[in-house]
mmCIF file of C-alpha atoms and ligand atoms in Angstrom:
data_model
loop_
_atom_site.group_PDB
_atom_site.id
_atom_site.type_symbol
_atom_site.label_atom_id
_atom_site.label_comp_id
_atom_site.label_asym_id
_atom_site.label_seq_id
_atom_site.Cartn_x
_atom_site.Cartn_y
_atom_site.Cartn_z
ATOM 1 C CA MET Y 648 0.000 0.000 0.000
ATOM 2 C CA SER Y 649 1.715 3.206 -1.070
ATOM 3 C CA GLY Y 650 -0.903 5.548 0.369
ATOM 4 C CA GLN Y 651 -0.216 7.972 -2.450
ATOM 5 C CA PRO Y 652 -2.244 8.679 -5.561
ATOM 6 C CA GLY Y 653 -1.238 8.115 -9.156
ATOM 7 C CA PRO Y 654 0.026 10.904 -11.410
ATOM 8 C CA HIS Y 655 -3.326 12.628 -12.040
ATOM 9 C CA ALA Y 656 -5.137 11.726 -8.860
ATOM 10 C CA ASN Y 657 -5.892 14.263 -6.168
ATOM 11 C CA PRO Y 658 -3.688 13.772 -3.095
ATOM 12 C CA ILE Y 659 -6.652 14.148 -0.724
ATOM 13 C CA ARG Y 660 -9.507 12.376 -2.502
ATOM 14 C CA ASP Y 661 -7.473 9.452 -3.761
ATOM 15 C CA SER Y 662 -5.182 8.684 -0.823
ATOM 16 C CA THR Y 663 -5.433 5.057 0.223
ATOM 17 C CA ASN Y 664 -4.449 5.722 3.831
ATOM 18 C CA ARG Y 665 -7.176 4.633 6.233
ATOM 19 C CA ILE Y 666 -6.571 7.800 8.222
ATOM 20 C CA LYS Y 667 -5.961 10.877 6.099
ATOM 21 C CA LEU Y 668 -4.425 13.964 7.674
ATOM 22 C CA GLY Y 669 -4.523 17.695 7.100
ATOM 23 C CA VAL Y 670 -3.113 20.770 8.806
ATOM 24 C CA PHE Y 671 -5.792 23.435 9.280
ATOM 25 C CA ALA Y 672 -5.849 27.213 9.607
ATOM 26 C CA THR Y 673 -2.182 28.225 9.477
ATOM 27 C CA ASN Y 674 -3.055 31.042 7.064
ATOM 28 C CA GLY Y 675 -4.326 32.667 10.262
ATOM 29 C CA SER Y 676 -3.661 32.337 13.945
ATOM 30 C CA GLY Y 677 -4.972 28.760 14.097
ATOM 31 C CA ALA Y 678 -8.030 27.558 15.942
ATOM 32 C CA ALA Y 679 -7.314 28.423 19.590
ATOM 33 C CA PHE Y 680 -8.463 31.570 21.355
ATOM 34 C CA THR Y 681 -5.853 32.351 23.961
ATOM 35 C CA PHE Y 682 -3.189 34.820 25.031
ATOM 36 C CA HIS Y 683 -0.703 32.024 25.734
ATOM 37 C CA PRO Y 684 2.750 32.964 24.330
ATOM 38 C CA ASP Y 685 2.902 29.725 22.262
ATOM 39 C CA ARG Y 686 -0.029 30.893 20.105
ATOM 40 C CA PHE Y 687 0.780 30.596 16.401
ATOM 41 C CA VAL Y 688 1.814 33.741 14.545
ATOM 42 C CA PRO Y 689 0.877 33.242 10.868
ATOM 43 C CA THR Y 690 3.960 34.516 9.074
ATOM 44 C CA TRP Y 691 4.489 33.400 5.509
ATOM 45 C CA ASP Y 692 7.844 31.824 6.419
ATOM 46 C CA ALA Y 693 6.141 29.676 9.062
ATOM 47 C CA ASN Y 694 3.523 28.635 6.479
ATOM 48 C CA VAL Y 695 6.250 27.529 4.075
ATOM 49 C CA ARG Y 696 8.001 25.518 6.785
ATOM 50 C CA LEU Y 697 4.741 23.907 7.901
ATOM 51 C CA ALA Y 698 3.530 23.059 4.384
ATOM 52 C CA GLN Y 699 6.874 21.476 3.552
ATOM 53 C CA LEU Y 700 7.051 19.572 6.840
ATOM 54 C CA ALA Y 701 3.460 18.315 6.466
ATOM 55 C CA GLU Y 702 4.312 17.174 2.941
ATOM 56 C CA THR Y 703 7.503 15.423 4.080
ATOM 57 C CA LEU Y 704 5.473 13.632 6.759
ATOM 58 C CA GLY Y 705 3.052 12.443 4.056
ATOM 59 C CA PHE Y 706 0.047 14.555 5.117
ATOM 60 C CA GLU Y 707 -2.649 14.701 2.458
ATOM 61 C CA ALA Y 708 -3.922 18.247 2.991
ATOM 62 C CA PHE Y 709 -2.954 21.791 3.896
ATOM 63 C CA VAL Y 710 -6.207 23.647 4.520
ATOM 64 C CA SER Y 711 -6.890 27.345 5.061
ATOM 65 C CA ALA Y 712 -9.644 29.031 7.053
ATOM 66 C CA ALA Y 713 -11.549 32.089 5.808
ATOM 67 C CA HIS Y 714 -12.865 35.076 7.690
ATOM 68 C CA TRP Y 715 -12.945 38.728 6.759
ATOM 69 C CA LYS Y 716 -13.215 40.319 10.203
ATOM 70 C CA SER Y 717 -11.623 39.268 13.463
ATOM 71 C CA PHE Y 718 -13.548 37.853 16.407
ATOM 72 C CA GLY Y 719 -12.218 40.467 18.807
ATOM 73 C CA GLY Y 720 -12.417 43.903 17.196
ATOM 74 C CA ASP Y 721 -10.050 45.786 14.909
ATOM 75 C CA GLY Y 722 -6.465 44.581 15.171
ATOM 76 C CA HIS Y 723 -7.298 41.407 17.157
ATOM 77 C CA TYR Y 724 -4.926 38.540 16.315
ATOM 78 C CA SER Y 725 -7.756 36.407 14.828
ATOM 79 C CA GLY Y 726 -8.084 38.944 11.994
ATOM 80 C CA ASP Y 727 -4.574 38.192 10.726
ATOM 81 C CA LEU Y 728 -5.800 35.667 8.177
ATOM 82 C CA MET Y 729 -4.245 35.532 4.715
ATOM 83 C CA GLU Y 730 -6.635 35.468 1.727
ATOM 84 C CA THR Y 731 -7.069 31.855 0.735
ATOM 85 C CA PHE Y 732 -6.543 31.721 -3.057
ATOM 86 C CA THR Y 733 -3.469 33.968 -2.932
ATOM 87 C CA TRP Y 734 -2.176 31.795 -0.086
ATOM 88 C CA ALA Y 735 -2.986 28.544 -1.951
ATOM 89 C CA GLY Y 736 -1.172 29.663 -5.106
ATOM 90 C CA ALA Y 737 1.905 30.511 -3.062
ATOM 91 C CA VAL Y 738 1.745 27.246 -1.071
ATOM 92 C CA ALA Y 739 1.441 25.403 -4.391
ATOM 93 C CA ALA Y 740 4.657 26.969 -5.606
ATOM 94 C CA VAL Y 741 6.689 25.777 -2.592
ATOM 95 C CA THR Y 742 5.301 22.206 -2.384
ATOM 96 C CA ARG Y 743 5.062 19.231 -4.753
ATOM 97 C CA ARG Y 744 2.710 16.600 -3.343
ATOM 98 C CA ILE Y 745 0.307 17.883 -0.708
ATOM 99 C CA GLY Y 746 -3.304 18.869 -1.473
ATOM 100 C CA ILE Y 747 -4.038 22.573 -0.935
ATOM 101 C CA VAL Y 748 -7.484 23.748 0.114
ATOM 102 C CA SER Y 749 -8.830 27.299 -0.127
ATOM 103 C CA THR Y 750 -11.753 28.020 2.167
ATOM 104 C CA VAL Y 751 -14.308 30.021 0.205
ATOM 105 C CA HIS Y 752 -17.356 31.992 1.355
ATOM 106 C CA VAL Y 753 -19.760 31.212 -1.456
ATOM 107 C CA THR Y 754 -22.023 34.034 -0.298
ATOM 108 C CA VAL Y 755 -19.423 36.722 -1.031
ATOM 109 C CA ASN Y 756 -17.053 35.125 -3.570
ATOM 110 C CA HIS Y 757 -18.622 35.166 -7.031
ATOM 111 C CA PRO Y 758 -18.388 31.784 -8.828
ATOM 112 C CA VAL Y 759 -16.925 33.421 -11.935
ATOM 113 C CA PHE Y 760 -14.011 34.775 -9.898
ATOM 114 C CA VAL Y 761 -13.630 31.504 -7.980
ATOM 115 C CA ALA Y 762 -13.554 29.303 -11.112
ATOM 116 C CA LYS Y 763 -10.618 31.329 -12.433
ATOM 117 C CA ALA Y 764 -8.811 31.588 -9.097
ATOM 118 C CA GLU Y 765 -9.159 27.863 -8.366
ATOM 119 C CA ALA Y 766 -8.070 26.910 -11.903
ATOM 120 C CA THR Y 767 -4.982 29.065 -11.356
ATOM 121 C CA VAL Y 768 -4.150 27.231 -8.120
ATOM 122 C CA ASP Y 769 -4.784 23.920 -9.892
ATOM 123 C CA LEU Y 770 -2.383 24.845 -12.681
ATOM 124 C CA VAL Y 771 0.329 26.114 -10.312
ATOM 125 C CA SER Y 772 -0.004 22.966 -8.172
ATOM 126 C CA ASN Y 773 -0.445 20.563 -11.096
ATOM 127 C CA GLY Y 774 -3.789 19.238 -9.901
ATOM 128 C CA ARG Y 775 -3.602 19.532 -6.108
ATOM 129 C CA ALA Y 776 -6.248 22.240 -5.588
ATOM 130 C CA GLY Y 777 -9.350 21.932 -3.439
ATOM 131 C CA MET Y 778 -11.928 24.150 -1.772
ATOM 132 C CA ASN Y 779 -13.721 24.142 1.553
ATOM 133 C CA LEU Y 780 -17.088 25.705 0.753
ATOM 134 C CA VAL Y 781 -18.518 27.760 3.613
ATOM 135 C CA LEU Y 782 -21.690 29.785 3.514
ATOM 136 C CA GLY Y 783 -20.926 32.506 6.053
ATOM 137 C CA TRP Y 784 -22.388 32.587 9.539
ATOM 138 C CA TYR Y 785 -20.486 35.491 11.137
ATOM 139 C CA PRO Y 786 -22.402 38.766 10.617
ATOM 140 C CA PRO Y 787 -19.329 41.083 10.564
ATOM 141 C CA ASP Y 788 -17.900 38.975 7.677
ATOM 142 C CA MET Y 789 -20.990 39.671 5.601
ATOM 143 C CA GLU Y 790 -21.703 43.256 6.713
ATOM 144 C CA LEU Y 791 -18.209 44.232 5.582
ATOM 145 C CA PHE Y 792 -19.401 43.489 2.046
ATOM 146 C CA GLY Y 793 -22.719 45.278 2.587
ATOM 147 C CA TYR Y 794 -24.716 42.034 2.954
ATOM 148 C CA LYS Y 795 -26.710 40.586 5.792
ATOM 149 C CA VAL Y 796 -26.209 36.963 6.831
ATOM 150 C CA LYS Y 797 -28.915 35.278 4.810
ATOM 151 C CA GLU Y 798 -31.555 33.050 6.351
ATOM 152 C CA HIS Y 799 -30.247 29.502 6.533
ATOM 153 C CA SER Y 800 -32.409 28.108 3.713
ATOM 154 C CA ASP Y 801 -31.667 31.154 1.500
ATOM 155 C CA ARG Y 802 -27.937 30.565 1.996
ATOM 156 C CA PHE Y 803 -28.268 27.015 0.755
ATOM 157 C CA GLU Y 804 -30.487 28.077 -2.141
ATOM 158 C CA LEU Y 805 -27.705 30.457 -3.196
ATOM 159 C CA ALA Y 806 -25.106 27.723 -2.672
ATOM 160 C CA GLU Y 807 -27.025 25.365 -4.993
ATOM 161 C CA GLU Y 808 -26.933 27.993 -7.762
ATOM 162 C CA TRP Y 809 -23.289 28.787 -6.972
ATOM 163 C CA ILE Y 810 -22.101 25.181 -7.285
ATOM 164 C CA GLU Y 811 -24.054 24.634 -10.494
ATOM 165 C CA ILE Y 812 -22.402 27.696 -12.035
ATOM 166 C CA PHE Y 813 -18.969 26.744 -10.703
ATOM 167 C CA ASP Y 814 -19.241 23.190 -12.088
ATOM 168 C CA ARG Y 815 -20.363 24.417 -15.502
ATOM 169 C CA LEU Y 816 -17.547 26.979 -15.650
ATOM 170 C CA TRP Y 817 -14.956 24.432 -14.516
ATOM 171 C CA ALA Y 818 -15.904 21.661 -16.893
ATOM 172 C CA GLY Y 819 -17.564 23.607 -19.706
ATOM 173 C CA ARG Y 820 -16.118 24.151 -23.111
ATOM 174 C CA LYS Y 821 -18.975 26.363 -24.310
ATOM 175 C CA SER Y 822 -20.286 29.628 -22.844
ATOM 176 C CA PHE Y 823 -23.751 29.668 -21.298
ATOM 177 C CA ASP Y 824 -26.352 32.125 -20.034
ATOM 178 C CA TYR Y 825 -27.622 31.603 -16.499
ATOM 179 C CA SER Y 826 -30.715 33.041 -14.926
ATOM 180 C CA GLY Y 827 -31.338 32.126 -11.289
ATOM 181 C CA LYS Y 828 -32.678 33.810 -8.201
ATOM 182 C CA ASN Y 829 -29.221 34.925 -7.070
ATOM 183 C CA TYR Y 830 -27.167 35.040 -10.255
ATOM 184 C CA GLN Y 831 -27.760 36.287 -13.800
ATOM 185 C CA LEU Y 832 -24.833 35.610 -16.106
ATOM 186 C CA LYS Y 833 -24.360 36.325 -19.773
ATOM 187 C CA ALA Y 834 -22.150 34.111 -21.919
ATOM 188 C CA ALA Y 835 -20.468 32.705 -18.841
ATOM 189 C CA PHE Y 836 -17.127 31.035 -19.537
ATOM 190 C CA SER Y 837 -13.875 30.480 -17.674
ATOM 191 C CA GLN Y 838 -10.350 30.146 -19.001
ATOM 192 C CA PRO Y 839 -7.809 28.758 -18.302
ATOM 193 C CA HIS Y 840 -9.139 25.368 -17.259
ATOM 194 C CA GLY Y 841 -7.636 23.505 -14.317
ATOM 195 C CA VAL Y 842 -5.765 20.198 -14.420
ATOM 196 C CA GLN Y 843 -8.313 18.117 -12.482
ATOM 197 C CA THR Y 844 -11.713 17.048 -13.709
ATOM 198 C CA ARG Y 845 -13.029 18.764 -10.588
ATOM 199 C CA PRO Y 846 -11.190 20.125 -7.534
ATOM 200 C CA VAL Y 847 -11.685 18.238 -4.288
ATOM 201 C CA LEU Y 848 -14.555 19.870 -2.363
ATOM 202 C CA LEU Y 849 -15.088 20.001 1.396
ATOM 203 C CA ASN Y 850 -18.158 21.241 3.265
ATOM 204 C CA ALA Y 851 -18.704 21.324 7.010
ATOM 205 C CA GLY Y 852 -22.480 21.723 7.075
ATOM 206 C CA ARG Y 853 -23.960 20.334 10.262
ATOM 207 C CA SER Y 854 -27.660 21.099 9.832
ATOM 208 C CA PRO Y 855 -29.780 18.608 7.819
ATOM 209 C CA ARG Y 856 -29.647 21.029 4.880
ATOM 210 C CA GLY Y 857 -25.882 21.465 5.267
ATOM 211 C CA ARG Y 858 -25.315 17.739 5.407
ATOM 212 C CA ALA Y 859 -27.450 17.204 2.321
ATOM 213 C CA PHE Y 860 -25.393 19.830 0.454
ATOM 214 C CA ALA Y 861 -22.153 18.073 1.390
ATOM 215 C CA ALA Y 862 -23.589 14.678 0.458
ATOM 216 C CA LYS Y 863 -24.832 15.912 -2.915
ATOM 217 C CA HIS Y 864 -21.868 17.988 -4.040
ATOM 218 C CA CYS Y 865 -18.744 17.434 -1.985
ATOM 219 C CA ASP Y 866 -16.008 14.845 -1.506
ATOM 220 C CA ILE Y 867 -15.602 15.372 2.217
ATOM 221 C CA ALA Y 868 -18.211 16.080 4.889
ATOM 222 C CA PHE Y 869 -17.463 16.821 8.539
ATOM 223 C CA LEU Y 870 -18.753 15.338 11.753
ATOM 224 C CA SER Y 871 -20.107 17.380 14.590
ATOM 225 C CA ALA Y 872 -17.493 16.207 17.004
ATOM 226 C CA HIS Y 873 -18.276 17.648 20.390
ATOM 227 C CA ASN Y 874 -19.090 14.264 21.897
ATOM 228 C CA PRO Y 875 -15.781 12.820 23.020
ATOM 229 C CA ALA Y 876 -16.794 9.124 22.969
ATOM 230 C CA PRO Y 877 -15.657 7.653 19.610
ATOM 231 C CA SER Y 878 -18.295 4.909 19.816
ATOM 232 C CA ALA Y 879 -21.030 7.569 19.924
ATOM 233 C CA LEU Y 880 -19.869 8.907 16.553
ATOM 234 C CA ARG Y 881 -20.429 5.676 14.616
ATOM 235 C CA GLN Y 882 -24.110 6.384 13.985
ATOM 236 C CA GLN Y 883 -23.425 9.918 12.735
ATOM 237 C CA VAL Y 884 -20.734 8.647 10.356
ATOM 238 C CA ASP Y 885 -22.988 5.905 9.013
ATOM 239 C CA ASP Y 886 -25.894 8.336 8.537
ATOM 240 C CA ILE Y 887 -23.854 10.838 6.520
ATOM 241 C CA ARG Y 888 -22.290 8.149 4.356
ATOM 242 C CA ALA Y 889 -25.660 6.492 3.773
ATOM 243 C CA GLU Y 890 -27.268 9.815 2.830
ATOM 244 C CA ALA Y 891 -24.623 10.410 0.140
ATOM 245 C CA ARG Y 892 -24.844 6.858 -1.168
ATOM 246 C CA GLU Y 893 -28.608 6.386 -1.119
ATOM 247 C CA ASN Y 894 -29.794 9.857 -2.136
ATOM 248 C CA TYR Y 895 -27.052 10.850 -4.563
ATOM 249 C CA GLY Y 896 -25.160 7.650 -5.461
ATOM 250 C CA ARG Y 897 -21.919 9.137 -4.160
ATOM 251 C CA ASP Y 898 -19.168 7.805 -1.883
ATOM 252 C CA ILE Y 899 -17.851 10.557 0.326
ATOM 253 C CA GLN Y 900 -15.228 10.777 3.039
ATOM 254 C CA ILE Y 901 -16.084 11.802 6.576
ATOM 255 C CA TRP Y 902 -13.531 13.950 8.371
ATOM 256 C CA MET Y 903 -13.436 15.801 11.633
ATOM 257 C CA SER Y 904 -11.421 18.698 12.989
ATOM 258 C CA ALA Y 905 -9.332 18.059 16.076
ATOM 259 C CA TYR Y 906 -6.847 19.919 18.231
ATOM 260 C CA VAL Y 907 -3.703 18.187 19.437
ATOM 261 C CA VAL Y 908 -1.980 18.648 22.794
ATOM 262 C CA LEU Y 909 0.732 15.979 22.995
ATOM 263 C CA ARG Y 910 3.042 15.740 26.009
ATOM 264 C CA ASP Y 911 5.095 13.002 27.705
ATOM 265 C CA THR Y 912 2.321 12.262 30.165
ATOM 266 C CA GLN Y 913 -1.442 12.681 30.304
ATOM 267 C CA ALA Y 914 -1.100 14.962 33.331
ATOM 268 C CA GLU Y 915 1.356 17.262 31.534
ATOM 269 C CA ALA Y 916 -0.883 17.473 28.467
ATOM 270 C CA GLU Y 917 -3.920 18.311 30.578
ATOM 271 C CA ALA Y 918 -2.007 20.926 32.584
ATOM 272 C CA TYR Y 919 -0.785 22.601 29.388
ATOM 273 C CA ALA Y 920 -4.292 22.542 27.888
ATOM 274 C CA HIS Y 921 -5.747 24.008 31.097
ATOM 275 C CA ASP Y 922 -3.166 26.763 31.054
ATOM 276 C CA TYR Y 923 -3.809 27.934 27.505
ATOM 277 C CA ILE Y 924 -7.563 27.348 27.529
ATOM 278 C CA VAL Y 925 -8.621 28.364 31.033
ATOM 279 C CA THR Y 926 -5.867 30.423 32.656
ATOM 280 C CA GLN Y 927 -4.863 32.374 29.545
ATOM 281 C CA GLY Y 928 -7.979 31.833 27.387
ATOM 282 C CA ASP Y 929 -9.431 34.664 25.318
ATOM 283 C CA ASP Y 930 -12.912 34.720 26.838
ATOM 284 C CA ALA Y 931 -13.985 37.946 25.136
ATOM 285 C CA ALA Y 932 -13.387 36.514 21.636
ATOM 286 C CA VAL Y 933 -15.375 33.334 22.267
ATOM 287 C CA GLN Y 934 -18.242 35.219 23.899
ATOM 288 C CA ASN Y 935 -18.355 37.324 20.744
ATOM 289 C CA ILE Y 936 -18.526 34.148 18.608
ATOM 290 C CA ILE Y 937 -21.284 32.719 20.794
ATOM 291 C CA HIS Y 938 -23.230 35.992 20.673
ATOM 292 C CA HIS Y 939 -22.973 36.207 16.869
ATOM 293 C CA ASN Y 940 -24.054 32.584 16.514
ATOM 294 C CA ALA Y 941 -27.223 33.651 18.338
ATOM 295 C CA ILE Y 942 -26.559 30.898 20.875
ATOM 296 C CA ASP Y 943 -28.493 31.719 23.995
ATOM 297 C CA THR Y 944 -26.115 30.440 26.660
ATOM 298 C CA LYS Y 945 -28.435 31.754 29.412
ATOM 299 C CA SER Y 946 -30.983 29.103 28.473
ATOM 300 C CA MET Y 947 -28.304 26.381 28.707
ATOM 301 C CA PRO Y 948 -27.313 24.575 31.877
ATOM 302 C CA PRO Y 949 -24.234 26.485 33.142
ATOM 303 C CA GLU Y 950 -21.972 23.445 32.562
ATOM 304 C CA ALA Y 951 -23.038 23.270 28.895
ATOM 305 C CA ALA Y 952 -22.356 26.989 28.369
ATOM 306 C CA ALA Y 953 -18.954 26.640 30.040
ATOM 307 C CA ARG Y 954 -18.162 23.552 27.943
ATOM 308 C CA LEU Y 955 -19.032 25.368 24.726
ATOM 309 C CA ALA Y 956 -16.749 28.294 25.641
ATOM 310 C CA TYR Y 957 -13.993 25.853 26.633
ATOM 311 C CA ASN Y 958 -14.269 23.916 23.337
ATOM 312 C CA LEU Y 959 -14.140 27.107 21.293
ATOM 313 C CA LYS Y 960 -11.087 28.435 23.138
ATOM 314 C CA ALA Y 961 -9.350 25.055 22.906
ATOM 315 C CA GLY Y 962 -9.553 24.649 19.132
ATOM 316 C CA PHE Y 963 -12.711 26.137 17.614
ATOM 317 C CA ALA Y 964 -14.751 23.238 18.977
ATOM 318 C CA GLY Y 965 -12.596 20.568 17.368
ATOM 319 C CA TYR Y 966 -12.243 17.114 18.889
ATOM 320 C CA PRO Y 967 -9.777 16.966 21.822
ATOM 321 C CA LEU Y 968 -6.681 14.866 21.118
ATOM 322 C CA VAL Y 969 -5.043 15.589 24.464
ATOM 323 C CA GLY Y 970 -2.599 13.265 26.173
ATOM 324 C CA ASP Y 971 0.532 11.191 25.737
ATOM 325 C CA ALA Y 972 1.394 9.527 22.433
ATOM 326 C CA ASP Y 973 -0.211 6.168 23.246
ATOM 327 C CA ARG Y 974 -3.480 7.775 24.256
ATOM 328 C CA ILE Y 975 -3.629 9.991 21.159
ATOM 329 C CA ALA Y 976 -2.736 7.110 18.834
ATOM 330 C CA GLY Y 977 -5.442 5.066 20.577
ATOM 331 C CA LEU Y 978 -8.013 7.812 19.986
ATOM 332 C CA PHE Y 979 -7.115 7.864 16.286
ATOM 333 C CA ALA Y 980 -7.579 4.093 16.143
ATOM 334 C CA SER Y 981 -11.009 4.267 17.841
ATOM 335 C CA LEU Y 982 -12.188 7.144 15.659
ATOM 336 C CA SER Y 983 -11.022 5.284 12.572
ATOM 337 C CA ALA Y 984 -12.892 2.203 13.772
ATOM 338 C CA ALA Y 985 -15.984 4.431 14.121
ATOM 339 C CA GLY Y 986 -15.618 5.174 10.396
ATOM 340 C CA VAL Y 987 -13.840 8.543 10.385
ATOM 341 C CA ASP Y 988 -11.649 8.872 7.271
ATOM 342 C CA GLY Y 989 -9.604 11.939 8.035
ATOM 343 C CA PHE Y 990 -8.660 14.706 10.425
ATOM 344 C CA LEU Y 991 -7.981 18.404 10.059
ATOM 345 C CA LEU Y 992 -5.499 19.027 12.845
ATOM 346 C CA THR Y 993 -4.659 22.174 14.751
ATOM 347 C CA TRP Y 994 -2.098 22.903 17.459
ATOM 348 C CA LEU Y 995 -1.385 25.891 19.637
ATOM 349 C CA ASP Y 996 2.290 25.714 18.629
ATOM 350 C CA TYR Y 997 2.009 24.343 15.065
ATOM 351 C CA GLU Y 998 5.704 24.066 14.331
ATOM 352 C CA GLY Y 999 6.761 22.217 17.486
ATOM 353 C CA GLY Y 1000 3.475 20.315 17.511
ATOM 354 C CA LEU Y 1001 3.647 19.026 13.945
ATOM 355 C CA ALA Y 1002 7.291 17.966 14.293
ATOM 356 C CA ARG Y 1003 6.496 16.050 17.465
ATOM 357 C CA PHE Y 1004 3.401 14.508 15.859
ATOM 358 C CA GLY Y 1005 5.686 13.219 13.102
ATOM 359 C CA ARG Y 1006 8.080 11.688 15.627
ATOM 360 C CA ASP Y 1007 5.612 10.231 18.124
ATOM 361 C CA ILE Y 1008 2.214 9.651 16.482
ATOM 362 C CA LEU Y 1009 2.856 8.784 12.837
ATOM 363 C CA PRO Y 1010 5.007 5.700 13.650
ATOM 364 C CA ARG Y 1011 2.198 4.451 15.900
ATOM 365 C CA LEU Y 1012 -0.423 4.974 13.176
ATOM 366 C CA GLU Y 1013 1.826 3.164 10.696
ATOM 367 C CA ALA Y 1014 2.367 0.267 13.109
ATOM 368 C CA ALA Y 1015 -1.420 0.033 13.514
ATOM 369 C CA GLY Y 1016 -1.845 -0.135 9.716
ATOM 370 C CA LEU Y 1017 -3.739 3.165 9.651
ATOM 371 C CA ARG Y 1018 -1.234 4.980 7.452
ATOM 372 C CA ALA Y 1019 1.569 4.021 5.109
ATOM 373 C CA PRO Y 1020 4.975 5.623 5.695
ATOM 374 C CA ALA Y 1021 5.476 8.843 3.741
ATOM 375 C CA PRO Y 1022 7.004 8.098 0.327
ATOM 376 C CA PRO Y 1023 10.566 9.288 -0.237
ATOM 377 C CA GLU Y 1024 10.898 12.854 -1.544
HETATM 378 C C1 LIG J 1402 -13.631 22.022 10.123
HETATM 379 C C2 LIG J 1402 -14.477 23.236 9.910
HETATM 380 C C3 LIG J 1402 -13.938 24.348 9.289
HETATM 381 C C4 LIG J 1402 -14.699 25.503 9.076
HETATM 382 N N1 LIG J 1402 -14.100 26.593 8.510
HETATM 383 C C5 LIG J 1402 -14.806 27.736 8.386
HETATM 384 C C6 LIG J 1402 -14.173 28.907 7.900
HETATM 385 O O1 LIG J 1402 -12.971 28.932 7.638
HETATM 386 N N2 LIG J 1402 -14.927 30.024 7.751
HETATM 387 C C7 LIG J 1402 -16.267 30.057 8.061
HETATM 388 O O2 LIG J 1402 -16.892 31.096 7.901
HETATM 389 N N3 LIG J 1402 -16.897 28.949 8.536
HETATM 390 C C8 LIG J 1402 -16.195 27.814 8.720
HETATM 391 N N4 LIG J 1402 -16.811 26.698 9.249
HETATM 392 C C9 LIG J 1402 -18.272 26.757 9.589
HETATM 393 C C10 LIG J 1402 -19.118 25.936 8.624
HETATM 394 O O3 LIG J 1402 -18.943 26.332 7.304
HETATM 395 C C11 LIG J 1402 -20.635 26.005 8.886
HETATM 396 O O4 LIG J 1402 -21.025 27.346 9.018
HETATM 397 C C12 LIG J 1402 -21.042 25.268 10.079
HETATM 398 O O5 LIG J 1402 -20.475 23.977 10.081
HETATM 399 C C13 LIG J 1402 -22.582 25.208 10.230
HETATM 400 O O6 LIG J 1402 -23.201 24.412 9.248
HETATM 401 P P1 LIG J 1402 -24.763 24.520 8.958
HETATM 402 O O7 LIG J 1402 -25.006 25.799 8.225
HETATM 403 O O8 LIG J 1402 -25.126 23.330 8.169
HETATM 404 O O9 LIG J 1402 -25.427 24.547 10.324
HETATM 405 C C14 LIG J 1402 -16.065 25.539 9.488
HETATM 406 C C15 LIG J 1402 -16.601 24.420 10.129
HETATM 407 C C16 LIG J 1402 -15.825 23.289 10.370
HETATM 408 C C17 LIG J 1402 -16.441 22.115 11.107
#
């Protein structure tokens, strides 16, 4: 088992590793909300080092996040987030194997622009481009463009038109007129064309409508992963996979996002997590996120509200991979057994964290038959 795709396959979609891995959100300050000094500073040099290290380790994906305004007011660190197509083109130029994913707000990025931008990344990367399609939930992101956050069903109605237009532009060899509720296009056409038949598409919809969108159009859907018991996730995984297969005749991958805190002992990992999440956590930023999500924490039991804030500060509500190497490798094995195909990973200290992950976790996943060793450069 080589774990790597053939010459024209996409490194993410076509990997044969049972557990596929991506690094998430290094175009910005990562996924944690904290004032801890180890918090990632998203310089371009650090992005180059991380993309190249992830590639050397055999990771399948290097995935950006997209927001237009910070979560903590003007100048807050969470606003330092590089634009995702510009970033992807540059990452493509300094890597050779890894899949590169631009997160795209379909509600503000016109499909005509996106078809050209994504084709450019696909050409620069020789067929390694992908997109994480997000619909926009954070009001300041939309108001900056002069829009309101659309009602949930209206967002998905727009997304259906958007993906139809994108697909026709990507694959089409003839211009077309389009008249929809959200878009009117005349003689729509996009050149140059990309290398792939279609870029790999991710969508993290969690609502029934969001899940249906991912099942119908995307290659990778995401689990709602707040419940820490891997066995409890099996049903969710099966449901999403079955929805794609039965309703749309498609086989999709199911991934989850997870934050990693790896130390020599469980106690050390938990102490470090407590320090960055609780002692030095950025409570104002997460309360702002909760407020803008219209989540009424007052109507929640206090423990549930506190848990939500904790999960957001820890790693934007990703799954906790906290502990020593054996425990983390064991969690990967249980989540894989529950049917999870891949993980978008975040760290507080990405550079030290990814290097250590390569030393301590990857050999364990290989020994367990969950990943093949990275191919030689
Ligand atoms: C792994 C992951 C990454 C996400 N990245 C972004 C992002 O970069 N920008 C953004 O606006 N939303 C992002 N989201 C939010 C989702 O796009 C979406 O709003 C959310 O999952 C709710 O889905 P729903 O509309 O079906 O309820 C992300 C969600 C997940 C789980």
